[in-house]
């Protein structure tokens, strides 16, 4: 596995880079476009990584998998009374299906859905609610500490007019209670710092039916875990999910800073990172690394 990851990073570095670093959140535009990292951890806890593993980036939409997990831990299947299960076929920032569907977000992985999910995490203030999210990440990683990247949070909060519009829309229809609380905690989830080793570790329970295979602790019930992994497959990379299913064949959750979490059910959790994005908002090199690894190890769940 180690030599495979080393080879994949070397191969990608030798190919011409494609894609653009996200700049609609001004702070993200400062990222070094050539960063490249991949980590994998298997159910026995063996961890392998290659590339710029020590580099931290912000979770962005990869956080949506963990905020959904936390909401499911707190509320169980009631979560799906306020957010649906279906793909949108539209970009993550789209407001399109909301208007014709009484403002109910189609799924938890588009921005409107993640804002609704963030609104389900209890707390009287954004700090209180965000503290619950950080504690949950600490639990998933058996004790690691995580923190907010203030510049990214400020940058996103100052420019997130569209997300704020969506939150107002959700409030109008009664899907959230407090607009500021829901949207600001959503921005905070997105602005949490992580590296690929940590991200792969956080996702490990999703590869093992909701149980952390290293500690033996149950994190989530099986059906909640299955819902997350299934939604990662159908909606985790937005209007690119069909292509990802064919080319990689793994449940994935991507984010605009360039991170991707991929789950191999019953086997391992993989995290890839590289900041240049394709037109659908997914890391180009990240997807390519996952594709190479999936082909070499025959990991596709659709094999
Ligand atoms: N924070 C970003 C946003 O709300 C997350 C989007 C993403 O990673 N796809 O626009």
PDB file of C-alpha atoms and ligand atoms in Angstrom:
ATOM      1  CA  UNK A   1       0.000   0.000   0.000  1.00  0.00           C
ATOM      2  CA  UNK A   2       2.769   2.463   0.911  1.00  0.00           C
ATOM      3  CA  UNK A   3       4.579   1.972  -2.389  1.00  0.00           C
ATOM      4  CA  UNK A   4       1.282   2.267  -4.271  1.00  0.00           C
ATOM      5  CA  UNK A   5       0.512   5.621  -2.630  1.00  0.00           C
ATOM      6  CA  UNK A   6       4.080   6.864  -3.295  1.00  0.00           C
ATOM      7  CA  UNK A   7       3.757   5.838  -6.930  1.00  0.00           C
ATOM      8  CA  UNK A   8       0.368   7.478  -7.330  1.00  0.00           C
ATOM      9  CA  UNK A   9       1.660  10.790  -5.939  1.00  0.00           C
ATOM     10  CA  UNK A  10       4.711  10.586  -8.249  1.00  0.00           C
ATOM     11  CA  UNK A  11       2.477   9.830 -11.254  1.00  0.00           C
ATOM     12  CA  UNK A  12       0.151  12.751 -10.550  1.00  0.00           C
ATOM     13  CA  UNK A  13       3.078  15.118  -9.993  1.00  0.00           C
ATOM     14  CA  UNK A  14       4.424  14.137 -13.428  1.00  0.00           C
ATOM     15  CA  UNK A  15       1.101  14.850 -15.195  1.00  0.00           C
ATOM     16  CA  UNK A  16       0.110  18.375 -16.278  1.00  0.00           C
ATOM     17  CA  UNK A  17      -2.032  19.967 -13.537  1.00  0.00           C
ATOM     18  CA  UNK A  18      -5.625  20.848 -14.379  1.00  0.00           C
ATOM     19  CA  UNK A  19      -8.278  22.898 -12.585  1.00  0.00           C
ATOM     20  CA  UNK A  20      -8.374  26.135 -10.606  1.00  0.00           C
ATOM     21  CA  UNK A  21      -8.088  26.902  -6.900  1.00  0.00           C
ATOM     22  CA  UNK A  22     -11.435  28.126  -5.478  1.00  0.00           C
ATOM     23  CA  UNK A  23     -11.484  31.888  -5.071  1.00  0.00           C
ATOM     24  CA  UNK A  24     -15.140  32.704  -4.322  1.00  0.00           C
ATOM     25  CA  UNK A  25     -14.172  32.369  -0.662  1.00  0.00           C
ATOM     26  CA  UNK A  26     -11.249  34.850  -0.841  1.00  0.00           C
ATOM     27  CA  UNK A  27      -9.120  33.107   1.811  1.00  0.00           C
ATOM     28  CA  UNK A  28      -9.094  29.826  -0.182  1.00  0.00           C
ATOM     29  CA  UNK A  29      -7.391  31.563  -3.126  1.00  0.00           C
ATOM     30  CA  UNK A  30      -4.158  31.744  -1.069  1.00  0.00           C
ATOM     31  CA  UNK A  31      -3.687  27.952  -1.200  1.00  0.00           C
ATOM     32  CA  UNK A  32      -0.566  26.583  -2.920  1.00  0.00           C
ATOM     33  CA  UNK A  33      -2.112  24.918  -6.009  1.00  0.00           C
ATOM     34  CA  UNK A  34       0.588  22.237  -6.182  1.00  0.00           C
ATOM     35  CA  UNK A  35      -0.055  20.652  -2.801  1.00  0.00           C
ATOM     36  CA  UNK A  36      -0.897  16.960  -3.085  1.00  0.00           C
ATOM     37  CA  UNK A  37      -1.547  14.373  -0.370  1.00  0.00           C
ATOM     38  CA  UNK A  38      -3.247  11.028   0.130  1.00  0.00           C
ATOM     39  CA  UNK A  39      -3.736   8.929   3.280  1.00  0.00           C
ATOM     40  CA  UNK A  40      -5.432   5.591   3.857  1.00  0.00           C
ATOM     41  CA  UNK A  41      -6.225   3.754   7.067  1.00  0.00           C
ATOM     42  CA  UNK A  42      -7.536   0.189   7.171  1.00  0.00           C
ATOM     43  CA  UNK A  43      -9.807  -1.441   9.706  1.00  0.00           C
ATOM     44  CA  UNK A  44      -6.845  -2.810  11.670  1.00  0.00           C
ATOM     45  CA  UNK A  45      -5.581   0.768  12.134  1.00  0.00           C
ATOM     46  CA  UNK A  46      -2.637   0.548   9.714  1.00  0.00           C
ATOM     47  CA  UNK A  47      -2.129   3.998   8.229  1.00  0.00           C
ATOM     48  CA  UNK A  48      -0.295   4.861   5.010  1.00  0.00           C
ATOM     49  CA  UNK A  49       0.252   8.253   3.451  1.00  0.00           C
ATOM     50  CA  UNK A  50       2.174  10.061   0.732  1.00  0.00           C
ATOM     51  CA  UNK A  51       2.758  13.649  -0.381  1.00  0.00           C
ATOM     52  CA  UNK A  52       2.134  16.816   1.652  1.00  0.00           C
ATOM     53  CA  UNK A  53       0.470  14.977   4.511  1.00  0.00           C
ATOM     54  CA  UNK A  54       1.495  17.480   7.180  1.00  0.00           C
ATOM     55  CA  UNK A  55      -0.330  20.311   5.374  1.00  0.00           C
ATOM     56  CA  UNK A  56      -3.626  21.336   6.997  1.00  0.00           C
ATOM     57  CA  UNK A  57      -6.545  22.592   4.946  1.00  0.00           C
ATOM     58  CA  UNK A  58     -10.136  23.423   5.844  1.00  0.00           C
ATOM     59  CA  UNK A  59     -12.810  20.726   5.682  1.00  0.00           C
ATOM     60  CA  UNK A  60     -15.277  22.774   3.615  1.00  0.00           C
ATOM     61  CA  UNK A  61     -18.043  20.479   2.361  1.00  0.00           C
ATOM     62  CA  UNK A  62     -16.357  17.326   3.636  1.00  0.00           C
ATOM     63  CA  UNK A  63     -17.646  18.616   7.008  1.00  0.00           C
ATOM     64  CA  UNK A  64     -21.175  17.844   5.778  1.00  0.00           C
ATOM     65  CA  UNK A  65     -20.574  14.099   6.295  1.00  0.00           C
ATOM     66  CA  UNK A  66     -19.639  14.720   9.941  1.00  0.00           C
ATOM     67  CA  UNK A  67     -22.339  17.290  10.733  1.00  0.00           C
ATOM     68  CA  UNK A  68     -24.866  14.809   9.308  1.00  0.00           C
ATOM     69  CA  UNK A  69     -23.382  12.043  11.484  1.00  0.00           C
ATOM     70  CA  UNK A  70     -23.657  14.268  14.570  1.00  0.00           C
ATOM     71  CA  UNK A  71     -27.257  15.266  13.747  1.00  0.00           C
ATOM     72  CA  UNK A  72     -28.137  11.577  13.273  1.00  0.00           C
ATOM     73  CA  UNK A  73     -26.492  10.716  16.601  1.00  0.00           C
ATOM     74  CA  UNK A  74     -28.626  13.379  18.322  1.00  0.00           C
ATOM     75  CA  UNK A  75     -31.954  13.083  16.460  1.00  0.00           C
ATOM     76  CA  UNK A  76     -31.875   9.721  14.656  1.00  0.00           C
ATOM     77  CA  UNK A  77     -33.965   9.383  11.486  1.00  0.00           C
ATOM     78  CA  UNK A  78     -35.995  12.524  12.381  1.00  0.00           C
ATOM     79  CA  UNK A  79     -33.187  14.382  10.576  1.00  0.00           C
ATOM     80  CA  UNK A  80     -34.784  13.270   7.315  1.00  0.00           C
ATOM     81  CA  UNK A  81     -38.012  15.088   8.151  1.00  0.00           C
ATOM     82  CA  UNK A  82     -36.146  18.320   7.425  1.00  0.00           C
ATOM     83  CA  UNK A  83     -33.801  17.265   4.667  1.00  0.00           C
ATOM     84  CA  UNK A  84     -34.326  14.759   1.849  1.00  0.00           C
ATOM     85  CA  UNK A  85     -32.377  11.859   0.338  1.00  0.00           C
ATOM     86  CA  UNK A  86     -32.367  12.626  -3.376  1.00  0.00           C
ATOM     87  CA  UNK A  87     -29.651  13.970  -5.693  1.00  0.00           C
ATOM     88  CA  UNK A  88     -30.326  17.398  -7.179  1.00  0.00           C
ATOM     89  CA  UNK A  89     -28.392  17.202 -10.454  1.00  0.00           C
ATOM     90  CA  UNK A  90     -27.414  20.803  -9.670  1.00  0.00           C
ATOM     91  CA  UNK A  91     -24.271  22.405  -8.225  1.00  0.00           C
ATOM     92  CA  UNK A  92     -23.843  22.480  -4.425  1.00  0.00           C
ATOM     93  CA  UNK A  93     -24.708  26.182  -4.216  1.00  0.00           C
ATOM     94  CA  UNK A  94     -27.898  25.954  -6.282  1.00  0.00           C
ATOM     95  CA  UNK A  95     -31.204  27.198  -4.895  1.00  0.00           C
ATOM     96  CA  UNK A  96     -33.166  25.656  -7.766  1.00  0.00           C
ATOM     97  CA  UNK A  97     -35.204  22.777  -6.337  1.00  0.00           C
ATOM     98  CA  UNK A  98     -35.952  24.678  -3.122  1.00  0.00           C
ATOM     99  CA  UNK A  99     -38.629  26.984  -4.545  1.00  0.00           C
ATOM    100  CA  UNK A 100     -40.822  24.209  -5.942  1.00  0.00           C
ATOM    101  CA  UNK A 101     -40.398  21.916  -2.907  1.00  0.00           C
ATOM    102  CA  UNK A 102     -41.595  24.142  -0.026  1.00  0.00           C
ATOM    103  CA  UNK A 103     -37.996  25.102   0.696  1.00  0.00           C
ATOM    104  CA  UNK A 104     -37.067  21.581   1.861  1.00  0.00           C
ATOM    105  CA  UNK A 105     -33.454  20.803   0.879  1.00  0.00           C
ATOM    106  CA  UNK A 106     -33.154  17.747  -1.365  1.00  0.00           C
ATOM    107  CA  UNK A 107     -30.234  16.198   0.521  1.00  0.00           C
ATOM    108  CA  UNK A 108     -27.805  16.973   3.393  1.00  0.00           C
ATOM    109  CA  UNK A 109     -24.786  17.469   1.109  1.00  0.00           C
ATOM    110  CA  UNK A 110     -25.884  20.477  -0.945  1.00  0.00           C
ATOM    111  CA  UNK A 111     -25.333  23.759   0.918  1.00  0.00           C
ATOM    112  CA  UNK A 112     -29.014  24.313   1.759  1.00  0.00           C
ATOM    113  CA  UNK A 113     -29.215  20.806   3.252  1.00  0.00           C
ATOM    114  CA  UNK A 114     -26.033  21.232   5.277  1.00  0.00           C
ATOM    115  CA  UNK A 115     -27.306  24.570   6.632  1.00  0.00           C
ATOM    116  CA  UNK A 116     -30.526  22.809   7.710  1.00  0.00           C
ATOM    117  CA  UNK A 117     -28.451  20.034   9.350  1.00  0.00           C
ATOM    118  CA  UNK A 118     -26.262  22.614  11.122  1.00  0.00           C
ATOM    119  CA  UNK A 119     -29.466  24.140  12.503  1.00  0.00           C
ATOM    120  CA  UNK A 120     -30.291  20.773  14.129  1.00  0.00           C
ATOM    121  CA  UNK A 121     -27.146  20.744  16.279  1.00  0.00           C
ATOM    122  CA  UNK A 122     -28.163  22.181  19.652  1.00  0.00           C
ATOM    123  CA  UNK A 123     -26.528  25.251  21.206  1.00  0.00           C
ATOM    124  CA  UNK A 124     -27.661  28.726  22.275  1.00  0.00           C
ATOM    125  CA  UNK A 125     -24.681  30.358  20.592  1.00  0.00           C
ATOM    126  CA  UNK A 126     -22.570  29.496  17.545  1.00  0.00           C
ATOM    127  CA  UNK A 127     -19.604  28.773  19.862  1.00  0.00           C
ATOM    128  CA  UNK A 128     -21.675  26.345  21.928  1.00  0.00           C
ATOM    129  CA  UNK A 129     -22.989  24.544  18.870  1.00  0.00           C
ATOM    130  CA  UNK A 130     -19.549  24.456  17.183  1.00  0.00           C
ATOM    131  CA  UNK A 131     -18.011  23.066  20.382  1.00  0.00           C
ATOM    132  CA  UNK A 132     -20.338  20.044  19.987  1.00  0.00           C
ATOM    133  CA  UNK A 133     -19.075  19.512  16.443  1.00  0.00           C
ATOM    134  CA  UNK A 134     -15.412  19.717  17.565  1.00  0.00           C
ATOM    135  CA  UNK A 135     -16.068  17.303  20.435  1.00  0.00           C
ATOM    136  CA  UNK A 136     -17.661  14.883  17.989  1.00  0.00           C
ATOM    137  CA  UNK A 137     -14.561  15.006  15.751  1.00  0.00           C
ATOM    138  CA  UNK A 138     -12.409  14.338  18.843  1.00  0.00           C
ATOM    139  CA  UNK A 139     -14.574  11.309  19.606  1.00  0.00           C
ATOM    140  CA  UNK A 140     -14.304  10.020  16.009  1.00  0.00           C
ATOM    141  CA  UNK A 141     -10.514  10.311  16.091  1.00  0.00           C
ATOM    142  CA  UNK A 142     -10.074   8.830  19.581  1.00  0.00           C
ATOM    143  CA  UNK A 143      -8.817  12.016  21.206  1.00  0.00           C
ATOM    144  CA  UNK A 144      -7.326  14.267  18.529  1.00  0.00           C
ATOM    145  CA  UNK A 145      -8.003  18.005  18.849  1.00  0.00           C
ATOM    146  CA  UNK A 146      -9.341  20.178  16.052  1.00  0.00           C
ATOM    147  CA  UNK A 147      -9.764  23.927  15.666  1.00  0.00           C
ATOM    148  CA  UNK A 148     -11.280  26.675  13.587  1.00  0.00           C
ATOM    149  CA  UNK A 149      -9.233  28.507  10.978  1.00  0.00           C
ATOM    150  CA  UNK A 150     -10.345  32.056  11.859  1.00  0.00           C
ATOM    151  CA  UNK A 151      -9.246  33.725   8.568  1.00  0.00           C
ATOM    152  CA  UNK A 152     -11.261  31.230   6.485  1.00  0.00           C
ATOM    153  CA  UNK A 153     -14.296  31.536   8.726  1.00  0.00           C
ATOM    154  CA  UNK A 154     -14.182  35.360   8.611  1.00  0.00           C
ATOM    155  CA  UNK A 155     -13.654  35.301   4.849  1.00  0.00           C
ATOM    156  CA  UNK A 156     -16.596  32.970   4.289  1.00  0.00           C
ATOM    157  CA  UNK A 157     -18.873  34.749   6.748  1.00  0.00           C
ATOM    158  CA  UNK A 158     -18.140  38.133   5.117  1.00  0.00           C
ATOM    159  CA  UNK A 159     -18.833  36.892   1.588  1.00  0.00           C
ATOM    160  CA  UNK A 160     -21.423  34.110   2.090  1.00  0.00           C
ATOM    161  CA  UNK A 161     -24.409  36.084   0.792  1.00  0.00           C
ATOM    162  CA  UNK A 162     -25.824  33.194  -1.181  1.00  0.00           C
ATOM    163  CA  UNK A 163     -25.626  30.766   1.768  1.00  0.00           C
ATOM    164  CA  UNK A 164     -27.241  33.415   3.955  1.00  0.00           C
ATOM    165  CA  UNK A 165     -30.000  33.840   1.356  1.00  0.00           C
ATOM    166  CA  UNK A 166     -30.601  30.086   1.476  1.00  0.00           C
ATOM    167  CA  UNK A 167     -30.749  30.145   5.267  1.00  0.00           C
ATOM    168  CA  UNK A 168     -33.368  32.918   5.114  1.00  0.00           C
ATOM    169  CA  UNK A 169     -35.308  30.858   2.617  1.00  0.00           C
ATOM    170  CA  UNK A 170     -35.180  27.820   4.920  1.00  0.00           C
ATOM    171  CA  UNK A 171     -36.381  29.978   7.811  1.00  0.00           C
ATOM    172  CA  UNK A 172     -39.307  31.300   5.776  1.00  0.00           C
ATOM    173  CA  UNK A 173     -40.562  27.720   5.329  1.00  0.00           C
ATOM    174  CA  UNK A 174     -39.802  26.675   8.906  1.00  0.00           C
ATOM    175  CA  UNK A 175     -36.944  24.226   8.233  1.00  0.00           C
ATOM    176  CA  UNK A 176     -34.608  26.094  10.597  1.00  0.00           C
ATOM    177  CA  UNK A 177     -35.259  28.262  13.641  1.00  0.00           C
ATOM    178  CA  UNK A 178     -32.380  30.715  13.816  1.00  0.00           C
ATOM    179  CA  UNK A 179     -30.886  31.952  10.523  1.00  0.00           C
ATOM    180  CA  UNK A 180     -27.613  33.307  11.957  1.00  0.00           C
ATOM    181  CA  UNK A 181     -26.998  30.322  14.214  1.00  0.00           C
ATOM    182  CA  UNK A 182     -27.547  27.806  11.395  1.00  0.00           C
ATOM    183  CA  UNK A 183     -25.509  29.582   8.738  1.00  0.00           C
ATOM    184  CA  UNK A 184     -22.622  30.701  10.984  1.00  0.00           C
ATOM    185  CA  UNK A 185     -22.156  27.239  12.523  1.00  0.00           C
ATOM    186  CA  UNK A 186     -22.237  25.842   8.968  1.00  0.00           C
ATOM    187  CA  UNK A 187     -19.404  28.241   8.033  1.00  0.00           C
ATOM    188  CA  UNK A 188     -17.508  27.174  11.173  1.00  0.00           C
ATOM    189  CA  UNK A 189     -17.839  23.467  10.303  1.00  0.00           C
ATOM    190  CA  UNK A 190     -16.459  24.270   6.833  1.00  0.00           C
ATOM    191  CA  UNK A 191     -13.546  26.260   8.331  1.00  0.00           C
ATOM    192  CA  UNK A 192     -12.220  23.456  10.560  1.00  0.00           C
ATOM    193  CA  UNK A 193      -8.556  22.594   9.936  1.00  0.00           C
ATOM    194  CA  UNK A 194      -7.583  19.029   9.036  1.00  0.00           C
ATOM    195  CA  UNK A 195      -4.873  17.054   7.242  1.00  0.00           C
ATOM    196  CA  UNK A 196      -5.324  13.876   5.194  1.00  0.00           C
ATOM    197  CA  UNK A 197      -4.123  11.530   7.979  1.00  0.00           C
ATOM    198  CA  UNK A 198      -6.692  13.030  10.329  1.00  0.00           C
ATOM    199  CA  UNK A 199      -9.457  13.014   7.727  1.00  0.00           C
ATOM    200  CA  UNK A 200      -8.956   9.343   6.880  1.00  0.00           C
ATOM    201  CA  UNK A 201      -9.069   8.516  10.610  1.00  0.00           C
ATOM    202  CA  UNK A 202     -12.295  10.516  11.097  1.00  0.00           C
ATOM    203  CA  UNK A 203     -14.039   8.545   8.350  1.00  0.00           C
ATOM    204  CA  UNK A 204     -13.010   5.097   9.555  1.00  0.00           C
ATOM    205  CA  UNK A 205     -16.264   4.367  11.435  1.00  0.00           C
ATOM    206  CA  UNK A 206     -18.121   4.841   8.135  1.00  0.00           C
ATOM    207  CA  UNK A 207     -16.148   1.919   6.661  1.00  0.00           C
ATOM    208  CA  UNK A 208     -17.121  -0.320   9.584  1.00  0.00           C
ATOM    209  CA  UNK A 209     -20.926  -0.032   9.911  1.00  0.00           C
ATOM    210  CA  UNK A 210     -20.726   2.773  12.481  1.00  0.00           C
ATOM    211  CA  UNK A 211     -18.188   1.204  14.876  1.00  0.00           C
ATOM    212  CA  UNK A 212     -14.677   2.620  15.313  1.00  0.00           C
ATOM    213  CA  UNK A 213     -12.659  -0.542  14.559  1.00  0.00           C
ATOM    214  CA  UNK A 214      -9.653   0.653  16.580  1.00  0.00           C
ATOM    215  CA  UNK A 215     -11.400   1.449  19.876  1.00  0.00           C
ATOM    216  CA  UNK A 216     -14.393  -0.844  19.343  1.00  0.00           C
ATOM    217  CA  UNK A 217     -16.699   2.070  20.265  1.00  0.00           C
ATOM    218  CA  UNK A 218     -20.003   2.351  18.442  1.00  0.00           C
ATOM    219  CA  UNK A 219     -20.244   5.861  16.985  1.00  0.00           C
ATOM    220  CA  UNK A 220     -23.532   5.541  15.090  1.00  0.00           C
ATOM    221  CA  UNK A 221     -26.212   2.913  14.565  1.00  0.00           C
ATOM    222  CA  UNK A 222     -25.898   0.827  11.400  1.00  0.00           C
ATOM    223  CA  UNK A 223     -28.804   2.350   9.517  1.00  0.00           C
ATOM    224  CA  UNK A 224     -27.605   5.936  10.095  1.00  0.00           C
ATOM    225  CA  UNK A 225     -24.140   4.912   8.937  1.00  0.00           C
ATOM    226  CA  UNK A 226     -25.610   3.270   5.839  1.00  0.00           C
ATOM    227  CA  UNK A 227     -27.592   6.442   5.075  1.00  0.00           C
ATOM    228  CA  UNK A 228     -24.425   8.572   5.178  1.00  0.00           C
ATOM    229  CA  UNK A 229     -22.376   6.220   3.010  1.00  0.00           C
ATOM    230  CA  UNK A 230     -25.220   5.857   0.505  1.00  0.00           C
ATOM    231  CA  UNK A 231     -25.747   9.618   0.299  1.00  0.00           C
ATOM    232  CA  UNK A 232     -21.993  10.061  -0.202  1.00  0.00           C
ATOM    233  CA  UNK A 233     -22.308   7.771  -3.228  1.00  0.00           C
ATOM    234  CA  UNK A 234     -25.331   9.479  -4.765  1.00  0.00           C
ATOM    235  CA  UNK A 235     -24.867  13.111  -3.641  1.00  0.00           C
ATOM    236  CA  UNK A 236     -21.371  13.478  -2.103  1.00  0.00           C
ATOM    237  CA  UNK A 237     -19.800  15.001  -5.210  1.00  0.00           C
ATOM    238  CA  UNK A 238     -22.971  16.820  -6.352  1.00  0.00           C
ATOM    239  CA  UNK A 239     -23.623  16.910 -10.092  1.00  0.00           C
ATOM    240  CA  UNK A 240     -20.486  14.829 -10.666  1.00  0.00           C
ATOM    241  CA  UNK A 241     -21.586  11.843  -8.557  1.00  0.00           C
ATOM    242  CA  UNK A 242     -22.465   9.639 -11.545  1.00  0.00           C
ATOM    243  CA  UNK A 243     -19.016  10.061 -13.037  1.00  0.00           C
ATOM    244  CA  UNK A 244     -17.362   9.399  -9.656  1.00  0.00           C
ATOM    245  CA  UNK A 245     -19.448   6.232  -9.256  1.00  0.00           C
ATOM    246  CA  UNK A 246     -18.211   4.968 -12.626  1.00  0.00           C
ATOM    247  CA  UNK A 247     -14.566   6.049 -12.411  1.00  0.00           C
ATOM    248  CA  UNK A 248     -13.858   5.547  -8.699  1.00  0.00           C
ATOM    249  CA  UNK A 249     -16.826   3.496  -7.510  1.00  0.00           C
ATOM    250  CA  UNK A 250     -16.599   4.611  -3.873  1.00  0.00           C
ATOM    251  CA  UNK A 251     -18.763   6.753  -1.600  1.00  0.00           C
ATOM    252  CA  UNK A 252     -16.977  10.138  -1.607  1.00  0.00           C
ATOM    253  CA  UNK A 253     -17.488  13.519   0.029  1.00  0.00           C
ATOM    254  CA  UNK A 254     -15.609  16.431  -1.497  1.00  0.00           C
ATOM    255  CA  UNK A 255     -14.970  20.040  -0.483  1.00  0.00           C
ATOM    256  CA  UNK A 256     -13.866  23.220  -2.266  1.00  0.00           C
ATOM    257  CA  UNK A 257     -10.539  23.494  -0.455  1.00  0.00           C
ATOM    258  CA  UNK A 258      -9.581  20.306  -2.335  1.00  0.00           C
ATOM    259  CA  UNK A 259     -10.204  17.577   0.237  1.00  0.00           C
ATOM    260  CA  UNK A 260     -12.050  14.336  -0.516  1.00  0.00           C
ATOM    261  CA  UNK A 261     -13.028  11.566   1.880  1.00  0.00           C
ATOM    262  CA  UNK A 262     -13.601   8.157   0.249  1.00  0.00           C
ATOM    263  CA  UNK A 263     -14.960   5.113   2.061  1.00  0.00           C
ATOM    264  CA  UNK A 264     -14.256   1.506   1.115  1.00  0.00           C
ATOM    265  CA  UNK A 265     -16.955  -0.335   3.075  1.00  0.00           C
ATOM    266  CA  UNK A 266     -15.541  -3.153   5.181  1.00  0.00           C
ATOM    267  CA  UNK A 267     -11.962  -2.244   4.253  1.00  0.00           C
ATOM    268  CA  UNK A 268     -10.646   1.268   4.734  1.00  0.00           C
ATOM    269  CA  UNK A 269     -11.053   5.021   4.747  1.00  0.00           C
ATOM    270  CA  UNK A 270      -9.074   7.205   2.319  1.00  0.00           C
ATOM    271  CA  UNK A 271      -8.472  10.967   2.269  1.00  0.00           C
ATOM    272  CA  UNK A 272      -7.090  12.851  -0.720  1.00  0.00           C
ATOM    273  CA  UNK A 273      -6.178  16.523  -1.011  1.00  0.00           C
ATOM    274  CA  UNK A 274      -5.117  18.923  -3.733  1.00  0.00           C
ATOM    275  CA  UNK A 275      -6.525  22.461  -4.132  1.00  0.00           C
ATOM    276  CA  UNK A 276      -7.136  22.717  -7.898  1.00  0.00           C
ATOM    277  CA  UNK A 277     -10.819  22.041  -8.633  1.00  0.00           C
ATOM    278  CA  UNK A 278     -12.696  20.910 -11.705  1.00  0.00           C
ATOM    279  CA  UNK A 279     -15.823  22.691 -12.904  1.00  0.00           C
ATOM    280  CA  UNK A 280     -18.058  20.775 -10.460  1.00  0.00           C
ATOM    281  CA  UNK A 281     -16.063  21.873  -7.394  1.00  0.00           C
ATOM    282  CA  UNK A 282     -14.143  18.628  -6.782  1.00  0.00           C
ATOM    283  CA  UNK A 283     -10.344  18.314  -6.536  1.00  0.00           C
ATOM    284  CA  UNK A 284      -8.983  17.264  -9.930  1.00  0.00           C
ATOM    285  CA  UNK A 285      -5.808  15.596  -8.651  1.00  0.00           C
ATOM    286  CA  UNK A 286      -7.687  14.220  -5.641  1.00  0.00           C
ATOM    287  CA  UNK A 287     -10.176  12.460  -7.921  1.00  0.00           C
ATOM    288  CA  UNK A 288      -7.393  11.199 -10.147  1.00  0.00           C
ATOM    289  CA  UNK A 289      -5.450   9.756  -7.182  1.00  0.00           C
ATOM    290  CA  UNK A 290      -8.579   7.975  -5.961  1.00  0.00           C
ATOM    291  CA  UNK A 291      -9.256   6.660  -9.447  1.00  0.00           C
ATOM    292  CA  UNK A 292      -5.725   5.212  -9.749  1.00  0.00           C
ATOM    293  CA  UNK A 293      -5.905   3.621  -6.288  1.00  0.00           C
ATOM    294  CA  UNK A 294      -9.373   2.217  -6.905  1.00  0.00           C
ATOM    295  CA  UNK A 295      -8.278   0.693 -10.232  1.00  0.00           C
ATOM    296  CA  UNK A 296      -5.064  -0.789  -8.834  1.00  0.00           C
ATOM    297  CA  UNK A 297      -6.681  -2.334  -5.768  1.00  0.00           C
ATOM    298  CA  UNK A 298     -10.037  -3.053  -7.490  1.00  0.00           C
ATOM    299  CA  UNK A 299     -11.897  -1.129  -4.818  1.00  0.00           C
ATOM    300  CA  UNK A 300     -15.053  -0.134  -6.718  1.00  0.00           C
ATOM    301  CA  UNK A 301     -18.190  -1.257  -4.886  1.00  0.00           C
ATOM    302  CA  UNK A 302     -19.856  -1.660  -8.309  1.00  0.00           C
ATOM    303  CA  UNK A 303     -17.315  -4.221  -9.532  1.00  0.00           C
TER     304      UNK A 303
HETATM  305  N1  LIG B   1     -18.086  26.520   2.550  1.00  0.00           N
HETATM  306  C1  LIG B   1     -18.353  26.227   1.176  1.00  0.00           C
HETATM  307  C2  LIG B   1     -19.620  26.917   0.721  1.00  0.00           C
HETATM  308  O1  LIG B   1     -20.542  26.986   1.474  1.00  0.00           O
HETATM  309  C3  LIG B   1     -18.473  24.751   1.008  1.00  0.00           C
HETATM  310  C4  LIG B   1     -18.790  24.342  -0.414  1.00  0.00           C
HETATM  311  C5  LIG B   1     -18.088  23.091  -0.834  1.00  0.00           C
HETATM  312  O2  LIG B   1     -17.068  22.693  -0.290  1.00  0.00           O
HETATM  313  N2  LIG B   1     -18.599  22.466  -1.882  1.00  0.00           N
HETATM  314  O3  LIG B   1     -19.715  27.407  -0.375  1.00  0.00           O
END
